[in-house]
Coordinates of N, CA and C in Angstrom, one line a residue:
M37 N 0.9 1.7 -3.9 CA -0.6 2.2 -3.7 C -0.9 1.5 -2.5
Q38 N -2.1 2.4 -1.9 CA -2.7 1.8 -0.7 C -4.3 1.6 -1.0
S39 N -4.9 0.8 -0.7 CA -6.1 0.8 -0.6 C -6.8 1.4 1.0
I40 N -7.4 2.5 1.4 CA -7.9 2.8 2.8 C -9.4 3.2 2.8
P41 N -9.8 3.0 4.1 CA -11.2 3.4 4.3 C -11.2 5.1 3.9
I42 N -12.5 5.4 3.4 CA -12.8 6.8 3.1 C -12.5 7.8 4.3
S43 N -12.7 7.0 5.5 CA -12.9 7.9 6.6 C -11.5 8.3 7.2
L44 N -10.3 7.3 6.6 CA -8.9 7.9 6.8 C -8.4 8.4 5.5
A45 N -9.3 8.8 4.2 CA -8.7 9.6 3.6 C -8.6 11.0 3.8
A46 N -7.8 11.9 3.2 CA -7.1 13.3 3.7 C -6.9 14.0 2.2
P47 N -7.2 15.2 2.8 CA -6.7 16.2 1.6 C -5.2 16.2 1.2
E48 N -5.1 16.3 -0.4 CA -3.8 16.0 -0.9 C -3.3 14.7 -1.2
M49 N -3.9 13.4 -0.6 CA -3.9 12.5 -1.2 C -4.4 12.1 -2.8
I50 N -3.4 11.5 -3.6 CA -3.8 11.2 -4.8 C -4.1 9.9 -5.0
L51 N -5.3 9.9 -5.8 CA -6.1 8.7 -6.2 C -5.0 8.0 -7.4
A52 N -4.7 6.5 -6.9 CA -4.3 5.5 -7.7 C -5.2 5.3 -8.7
K53 N -6.2 4.9 -8.4 CA -7.1 3.8 -9.2 C -8.4 5.1 -9.1
A54 N -9.3 4.6 -10.3 CA -10.4 5.4 -10.3 C -11.8 5.0 -9.1
V55 N -11.9 5.9 -8.8 CA -13.3 5.1 -7.8 C -14.7 5.2 -8.6
K56 N -15.2 4.2 -8.5 CA -16.5 3.7 -9.7 C -17.5 3.3 -8.2
T57 N -18.7 3.6 -9.1 CA -20.0 2.9 -8.4 C -20.2 1.7 -8.6
E58 N -21.0 1.1 -7.9 CA -21.5 -0.7 -7.9 C -21.6 -0.7 -9.0
D59 N -22.3 0.1 -10.1 CA -22.5 -0.6 -11.6 C -21.4 0.0 -12.5
G60 N -20.3 0.5 -11.8 CA -19.2 0.9 -13.0 C -19.3 2.0 -13.4
K61 N -19.9 3.0 -12.7 CA -19.7 4.6 -13.1 C -18.8 5.0 -12.5
I62 N -17.6 5.8 -13.3 CA -16.8 6.2 -12.6 C -16.8 7.7 -12.1
L63 N -16.6 8.0 -10.6 CA -16.7 8.9 -9.9 C -15.7 10.2 -10.0
C64 N -14.5 9.4 -10.0 CA -13.2 10.3 -9.9 C -12.2 9.4 -10.5
G65 N -11.3 9.8 -11.7 CA -10.3 9.1 -12.2 C -9.0 9.2 -11.2
P66 N -7.8 8.0 -11.7 CA -6.9 8.0 -11.3 C -6.1 9.3 -11.1
G67 N -5.2 10.0 -10.2 CA -4.4 10.9 -10.5 C -5.2 12.3 -9.9
V68 N -6.4 11.9 -9.3 CA -7.4 13.0 -8.9 C -6.8 13.4 -7.5
E69 N -6.5 14.7 -7.1 CA -6.2 15.0 -5.7 C -7.2 15.2 -4.7
L70 N -7.3 14.4 -3.8 CA -8.6 14.6 -2.8 C -8.3 15.8 -2.2
T71 N -9.5 16.2 -1.8 CA -10.0 17.4 -1.1 C -11.0 17.4 -0.1
A72 N -11.1 18.0 0.8 CA -12.2 17.4 1.9 C -13.5 17.7 1.3
E73 N -13.7 18.6 0.4 CA -15.2 18.3 -0.2 C -15.4 17.1 -0.7
L74 N -14.3 16.9 -2.0 CA -14.2 15.6 -2.5 C -14.6 14.3 -1.8
I75 N -13.8 14.3 -0.6 CA -13.7 13.1 0.2 C -15.2 13.1 0.7
S76 N -16.0 14.5 0.9 CA -17.3 14.1 1.8 C -18.4 13.6 0.5
R77 N -18.0 14.4 -0.6 CA -19.0 13.8 -1.5 C -18.9 12.3 -1.7
L78 N -17.5 11.7 -1.9 CA -17.5 10.5 -2.1 C -18.0 9.6 -1.0
S79 N -17.8 10.0 0.1 CA -18.5 9.4 1.5 C -20.0 9.3 1.1
K80 N -20.6 10.3 0.9 CA -22.1 10.5 0.8 C -22.7 9.9 -0.4
S81 N -21.7 9.6 -1.4 CA -22.2 8.7 -2.6 C -22.1 7.4 -2.1
G82 N -21.5 6.8 -1.0 CA -21.7 5.2 -0.8 C -20.2 4.9 -0.8
V83 N -19.3 5.6 -1.2 CA -18.1 5.2 -1.5 C -17.4 4.7 -0.2
H84 N -16.9 3.6 0.3 CA -16.2 3.2 1.1 C -14.8 2.9 1.6
V85 N -14.1 2.8 0.3 CA -12.9 2.5 0.2 C -12.4 3.3 -1.1
V86 N -11.2 3.5 -0.7 CA -10.2 4.4 -2.2 C -8.7 3.8 -2.2
V87 N -8.3 4.0 -3.2 CA -7.1 3.8 -3.5 C -6.3 4.5 -3.8
V88 N -5.4 5.2 -2.9 CA -4.2 6.3 -3.2 C -3.0 5.9 -3.3
K89 N -2.2 6.9 -4.0 CA -0.8 6.6 -4.1 C 0.1 6.5 -3.0
G90 N 1.3 5.6 -2.9 CA 2.1 5.6 -1.9 C 1.4 4.8 -0.8
H91 N 2.0 5.1 0.5 CA 1.7 4.4 1.7 C 1.4 5.5 2.8
P92 N 0.6 6.4 2.6 CA 0.1 7.3 3.5 C -0.4 7.3 4.6
V93 N -1.2 5.7 4.6 CA -1.8 5.4 6.4 C -1.1 4.3 6.8
Q94 N -0.8 4.2 8.1 CA -0.2 3.3 9.0 C -1.6 2.6 9.5
M95 N -1.8 1.4 9.1 CA -3.1 0.5 9.3 C -2.7 -0.2 10.7
P96 N -3.7 -0.2 11.5 CA -3.5 -0.9 12.9 C -3.3 -2.5 12.5
G97 N -2.5 -3.1 13.3 CA -1.6 -4.4 12.7 C -0.9 -4.4 11.4
E98 N -0.6 -3.2 10.7 CA 0.2 -3.3 9.6 C 1.7 -3.0 10.0
K99 N 2.4 -3.7 9.5 CA 3.9 -3.6 9.8 C 4.6 -2.6 8.7
S100 N 5.5 -2.0 9.3 CA 6.3 -1.0 8.6 C 7.1 -1.6 7.4
L101 N 7.8 -1.2 6.8 CA 8.5 -1.7 5.9 C 10.0 -2.0 6.6
A102 N 10.6 -1.0 7.4 CA 11.7 -1.6 8.1 C 11.4 -3.1 8.8
E103 N 10.2 -3.0 9.4 CA 9.7 -4.5 10.3 C 9.6 -5.6 9.4
M104 N 9.1 -5.2 7.9 CA 9.1 -6.4 6.9 C 10.3 -6.9 6.7
I105 N 11.4 -5.9 6.4 CA 13.1 -6.3 6.3 C 13.6 -7.1 7.1
K106 N 13.4 -6.3 8.2 CA 13.9 -7.3 9.4 C 13.4 -8.8 9.7
E107 N 11.9 -8.6 9.6 CA 11.5 -10.1 9.7 C 11.8 -11.1 8.8
L108 N 12.2 -10.5 7.5 CA 12.7 -11.5 6.2 C 14.3 -11.9 6.9
E109 N 14.8 -10.9 7.1 CA 16.4 -11.3 7.5 C 16.1 -12.3 8.7
E110 N 15.4 -12.2 9.7 CA 15.4 -13.1 10.6 C 14.9 -14.5 10.0
R111 N 14.1 -14.7 8.9 CA 13.9 -16.0 8.7 C 14.8 -16.7 7.9
F112 N 15.6 -15.8 7.1 CA 17.0 -16.1 6.4 C 17.9 -16.3 7.3
A113 N 18.2 -15.9 8.7 CA 19.1 -15.8 9.2 C 20.1 -17.3 9.2
K114 N 19.4 -18.4 9.5 CA 20.0 -20.2 9.7 C 20.6 -20.5 8.0
V115 N 20.0 -19.6 7.0 CA 21.0 -20.2 5.6 C 21.7 -18.9 5.3
K116 N 22.1 -18.2 6.2 CA 23.0 -17.0 5.7 C 24.4 -17.6 4.8
D117 N 24.7 -18.7 5.0 CA 26.0 -19.0 4.3 C 25.6 -19.7 2.7
D118 N 24.3 -19.9 2.4 CA 23.8 -20.4 1.2 C 23.5 -19.3 0.0
P119 N 24.3 -19.2 -0.5 CA 24.3 -18.1 -1.9 C 23.1 -18.3 -2.4
V120 N 22.3 -19.2 -2.6 CA 21.1 -19.3 -3.4 C 20.0 -18.7 -2.5
L121 N 19.8 -19.0 -1.2 CA 18.7 -18.6 -0.6 C 19.0 -16.9 0.0
R122 N 20.3 -16.8 -0.1 CA 20.7 -15.2 0.1 C 20.1 -14.3 -1.1
A123 N 20.4 -15.1 -2.4 CA 19.8 -14.5 -3.5 C 18.4 -14.1 -3.6
L124 N 17.5 -15.3 -3.2 CA 16.4 -15.5 -3.0 C 15.9 -14.6 -2.1
M125 N 16.7 -14.1 -1.0 CA 16.0 -13.0 0.2 C 16.0 -11.7 -0.6
R126 N 17.2 -11.6 -1.2 CA 17.5 -10.3 -1.7 C 16.6 -10.2 -2.8
L127 N 15.8 -11.2 -3.7 CA 15.0 -10.7 -4.4 C 13.5 -10.3 -3.8
I128 N 13.4 -11.2 -2.6 CA 12.2 -11.2 -1.9 C 12.2 -9.6 -1.2
A129 N 13.3 -9.0 -0.6 CA 13.4 -7.7 -0.3 C 13.3 -6.7 -1.5
E130 N 13.8 -7.0 -2.4 CA 13.5 -6.1 -3.6 C 12.0 -5.6 -3.7
H131 N 11.3 -7.2 -4.1 CA 9.8 -7.2 -4.2 C 9.0 -6.3 -3.3
I132 N 9.7 -6.4 -1.8 CA 8.9 -6.0 -0.6 C 9.0 -4.4 -1.0
I133 N 10.3 -3.8 -1.3 CA 10.4 -2.7 -1.1 C 9.7 -1.9 -2.3
E134 N 9.7 -2.7 -3.6 CA 8.7 -2.0 -4.8 C 7.5 -2.4 -4.5
E135 N 6.7 -2.8 -3.8 CA 5.3 -3.0 -3.5 C 5.3 -1.4 -2.6
A136 N 6.3 -1.5 -1.7 CA 6.3 -0.1 -0.6 C 5.9 1.0 -1.2
K137 N 6.4 1.1 -2.6 CA 6.5 2.4 -3.2 C 5.6 2.8 -4.0
T138 N 4.6 1.4 -4.7 CA 3.8 1.7 -5.4 C 2.4 2.1 -4.7

């Protein structure tokens, strides 16, 4: 899942979390598919951020999954013969990949 500014929301994106007002009133529940009209209404209601499923928007300065894995491998390059640290690297890589899916 990804938290994005409402200005970057687009039709067909699916909400991963409920959109609430400041006082906790739910405007839209998780699983709702965004439409142009709904995005406009949320924006006019003062909503600035929505959490959507997947990772549909590449944010400025954000690294891609491939870049994060490559950076991880570079950090562990000096300990490539240590099986414990290689196992740790694999666990971190699996975590990064799982986070990217949600």
